């Protein structure tokens, strides 16, 4: 399976703390994306990082990519209660048009 | 610009029935993908349509089918429903930056 895996499966932190979640994947990729899903809703695209990039920032989000380790991390700084959601990584390959989603990290930010 | 619209939002069907779900992508997007999301299996790719042609297909039985119209709207059909088909079905239109998802259709099979 080309599906990625997020780690940890669940994370609970206090508001204001930083949250870090990791994604590992199995095959060569063209890009990697992170999505957020609020309970029972669709996924919202957060950020895309290409395979030739190592780090990318967007507001309070920081994404790193290590293609040699086939892993990525998503850091959310100064977390807020509204950040409570599930976070998924998705990988895009060079050969297909399909994105492969990981299993997700459930983040709970306690006010 | 309008987002991805999925209808209906909720659906309850009986085993053995069939169901059709609808998805209207972002205007100008020609690619529409469908995913099934369940607590146990996560997000599973069903198929992708581009310019009315199925471009990719996931590992689902033939009871799951889809089509895309000339205006890029897509429908997904599931025949002979089983209890295990209960899931959130997500549609996404894509550009080079990634997917934009709809809010999904929650299908419950009883």
Coordinates of C-alpha atoms in Angstrom, one line a residue:
Chain A
X1 CA 0.0 0.0 0.0
X2 CA 1.2 3.5 -0.7
X3 CA -0.8 4.9 2.1
X4 CA 1.0 7.0 4.5
X5 CA 0.9 6.8 8.3
X6 CA 0.6 9.7 10.7
X7 CA 2.1 9.6 14.1
X8 CA 0.8 9.9 16.8
X9 CA -2.7 8.7 16.2
X10 CA -4.0 11.0 18.8
X11 CA -2.6 14.1 20.5
X12 CA -3.9 16.2 23.3
X13 CA -2.3 19.5 24.3
X14 CA -3.1 22.7 26.2
X15 CA -4.0 25.9 24.3
X16 CA -0.9 27.9 23.5
X17 CA 1.4 24.9 23.2
X18 CA 2.9 23.6 20.0
X19 CA 1.6 20.5 18.3
X20 CA 3.8 18.3 16.1
X21 CA 2.6 15.4 14.0
X22 CA 4.5 13.2 11.7
X23 CA 3.8 11.5 8.4
X24 CA 5.7 8.6 6.9
X25 CA 5.2 7.2 3.4
X26 CA 6.5 4.4 1.3
X27 CA 7.2 5.5 -2.3
X28 CA 8.8 8.3 -4.1
X29 CA 6.7 11.4 -4.2
X30 CA 6.2 14.5 -6.3
X31 CA 4.6 16.4 -3.4
X32 CA 3.1 16.1 0.0
X33 CA 0.1 17.9 1.4
X34 CA -1.5 18.3 4.7
X35 CA -5.2 18.5 5.3
X36 CA -7.4 19.2 8.3
X37 CA -10.8 17.6 8.9
X38 CA -13.3 18.8 11.5
X39 CA -15.6 16.1 12.8
X40 CA -17.7 14.6 10.0
X41 CA -16.9 17.3 7.5
X42 CA -14.8 17.5 4.3
X43 CA -11.1 18.0 4.3
X44 CA -9.5 21.4 4.1
X45 CA -6.2 21.8 2.3
X46 CA -3.6 23.4 4.5
X47 CA -0.3 23.3 2.7
X48 CA 1.6 21.6 -0.1
X49 CA 5.3 21.0 -0.1
X50 CA 7.1 19.8 -3.2
X51 CA 9.7 17.0 -3.2
X52 CA 12.5 19.5 -3.9
X53 CA 11.5 21.7 -0.9
X54 CA 12.6 21.0 2.7
X55 CA 10.5 23.4 4.7
X56 CA 7.5 25.6 4.2
X57 CA 5.6 28.0 6.4
X58 CA 2.0 29.2 6.3
X59 CA 0.9 31.4 9.2
X60 CA 1.2 29.2 12.3
X61 CA 1.9 26.1 10.3
X62 CA 5.4 24.8 9.5
X63 CA 5.9 21.8 7.4
X64 CA 9.2 19.9 6.8
X65 CA 9.9 17.2 4.3
X66 CA 12.8 14.7 4.4
X67 CA 12.7 12.6 1.3
X68 CA 15.6 10.5 2.3
X69 CA 13.6 9.3 5.4
X70 CA 10.3 9.4 3.5
X71 CA 8.8 11.5 6.2
X72 CA 7.2 14.9 6.9
X73 CA 6.2 16.8 9.9
X74 CA 3.5 19.4 10.6
X75 CA 4.1 21.9 13.4
X76 CA 1.2 24.0 14.6
X77 CA 2.5 26.8 16.9
X78 CA 0.6 28.5 19.6
X79 CA -2.3 26.2 19.2
X80 CA -5.9 27.3 19.7
X81 CA -9.1 25.3 20.6
X82 CA -10.2 25.9 17.0
X83 CA -7.3 23.8 15.8
X84 CA -9.0 20.7 17.3
X85 CA -9.5 18.4 14.3
X86 CA -8.0 15.4 12.5
X87 CA -4.9 16.1 10.4
X88 CA -4.0 14.0 7.3
X89 CA -1.0 13.9 5.1
X90 CA -1.5 13.0 1.4
X91 CA 1.2 12.1 -1.1
X92 CA 1.2 12.8 -4.8
X93 CA 3.4 10.6 -6.9
X94 CA 5.2 11.2 -10.2
X95 CA 3.4 8.5 -12.0
X96 CA -0.3 8.9 -11.2
X97 CA -2.9 11.5 -10.6
X98 CA -4.1 10.0 -7.4
X99 CA -3.2 11.3 -3.9
X100 CA -2.7 8.7 -1.1
X101 CA -3.9 9.7 2.3
X102 CA -2.4 8.7 5.6
X103 CA -4.4 7.4 8.6
X104 CA -4.7 10.8 10.3
X105 CA -3.7 12.3 13.7
X106 CA -6.6 13.4 15.9
X107 CA -5.6 16.6 17.7
X108 CA -7.4 18.0 20.7
X109 CA -6.5 21.4 22.0
X110 CA -7.8 22.0 25.5
X111 CA -8.8 25.6 26.3
Chain B
X1 CA -15.6 31.2 -6.1
X2 CA -18.0 28.5 -5.1
X3 CA -16.6 25.4 -3.5
X4 CA -17.3 21.7 -4.1
X5 CA -21.0 20.9 -3.6
X6 CA -22.2 17.4 -2.6
X7 CA -25.8 16.4 -2.4
X8 CA -27.4 15.1 -0.4
X9 CA -25.7 15.7 3.0
X10 CA -27.3 12.7 4.7
X11 CA -28.9 9.5 3.3
X12 CA -30.4 6.5 5.0
X13 CA -30.9 3.4 2.8
X14 CA -31.8 -0.2 3.3
X15 CA -29.6 -3.1 2.5
X16 CA -30.0 -4.2 -1.1
X17 CA -31.1 -0.8 -2.4
X18 CA -29.0 1.4 -4.6
X19 CA -28.0 5.0 -4.1
X20 CA -26.7 7.9 -6.3
X21 CA -24.6 10.7 -4.9
X22 CA -23.9 13.9 -6.7
X23 CA -20.9 16.2 -6.8
X24 CA -20.4 19.6 -8.4
X25 CA -16.7 20.6 -8.6
X26 CA -15.3 24.0 -8.5
X27 CA -16.0 25.9 -11.7
X28 CA -13.3 25.2 -14.2
X29 CA -12.0 22.1 -12.5
X30 CA -12.2 19.1 -14.7
X31 CA -11.0 16.4 -12.3
X32 CA -13.3 14.9 -9.7
X33 CA -12.3 12.2 -7.3
X34 CA -14.3 10.2 -4.9
X35 CA -13.2 8.9 -1.5
X36 CA -14.9 6.7 1.1
X37 CA -14.1 7.4 4.7
X38 CA -14.8 5.0 7.5
X39 CA -13.4 4.8 11.0
X40 CA -11.8 1.5 10.4
X41 CA -10.3 2.0 6.9
X42 CA -9.7 5.7 6.8
X43 CA -9.8 7.5 3.5
X44 CA -10.0 5.0 0.6
X45 CA -9.8 6.2 -3.0
X46 CA -12.8 5.1 -5.1
X47 CA -12.1 6.7 -8.5
X48 CA -11.2 9.8 -10.4
X49 CA -12.9 11.3 -13.4
X50 CA -11.3 13.8 -15.8
X51 CA -13.2 15.2 -18.8
X52 CA -15.9 12.6 -18.6
X53 CA -13.4 9.7 -18.5
X54 CA -12.5 7.5 -15.6
X55 CA -8.8 8.1 -15.1
X56 CA -8.1 6.1 -12.0
X57 CA -9.9 3.5 -10.0
X58 CA -9.4 2.2 -6.5
X59 CA -9.8 -1.3 -5.2
X60 CA -13.6 -1.4 -4.7
X61 CA -16.1 -3.9 -6.1
X62 CA -18.1 -3.3 -9.2
X63 CA -21.1 -2.3 -7.2
X64 CA -19.4 1.1 -7.0
X65 CA -19.5 3.1 -10.2
X66 CA -19.4 6.6 -11.3
X67 CA -19.7 9.0 -14.2
X68 CA -18.9 12.5 -15.1
X69 CA -21.0 14.8 -17.3
X70 CA -19.8 17.4 -19.8
X71 CA -20.2 20.2 -17.2
X72 CA -17.8 18.2 -14.9
X73 CA -20.5 17.3 -12.4
X74 CA -20.0 13.8 -11.2
X75 CA -22.3 11.1 -9.8
X76 CA -21.4 8.1 -7.8
X77 CA -23.6 5.0 -7.7
X78 CA -23.6 2.1 -5.3
X79 CA -25.8 -0.8 -6.1
X80 CA -27.0 -3.6 -3.8
X81 CA -26.0 -1.8 -0.7
X82 CA -24.4 -3.6 2.2
X83 CA -24.1 -2.6 5.8
X84 CA -20.4 -2.0 5.4
X85 CA -21.1 0.7 2.8
X86 CA -22.1 3.0 5.6
X87 CA -19.5 5.8 5.4
X88 CA -18.8 9.4 4.7
X89 CA -18.4 9.8 0.9
X90 CA -16.2 12.7 -0.1
X91 CA -15.9 14.2 -3.4
X92 CA -12.9 16.5 -4.4
X93 CA -12.0 18.5 -7.3
X94 CA -8.4 19.2 -7.9
X95 CA -5.9 21.5 -9.5
X96 CA -2.1 21.3 -9.5
X97 CA -2.0 22.4 -5.8
X98 CA -4.2 19.6 -4.5
X99 CA -7.8 18.8 -3.6
X100 CA -10.7 20.9 -2.6
X101 CA -13.2 18.7 -0.8
X102 CA -16.9 18.9 -0.5
X103 CA -18.6 18.5 2.9
X104 CA -19.4 14.9 2.0
X105 CA -22.5 12.7 2.0
X106 CA -23.1 10.6 5.1
X107 CA -24.6 7.3 4.0
X108 CA -26.1 5.0 6.5
X109 CA -27.2 1.6 5.4
X110 CA -29.7 -0.2 7.7

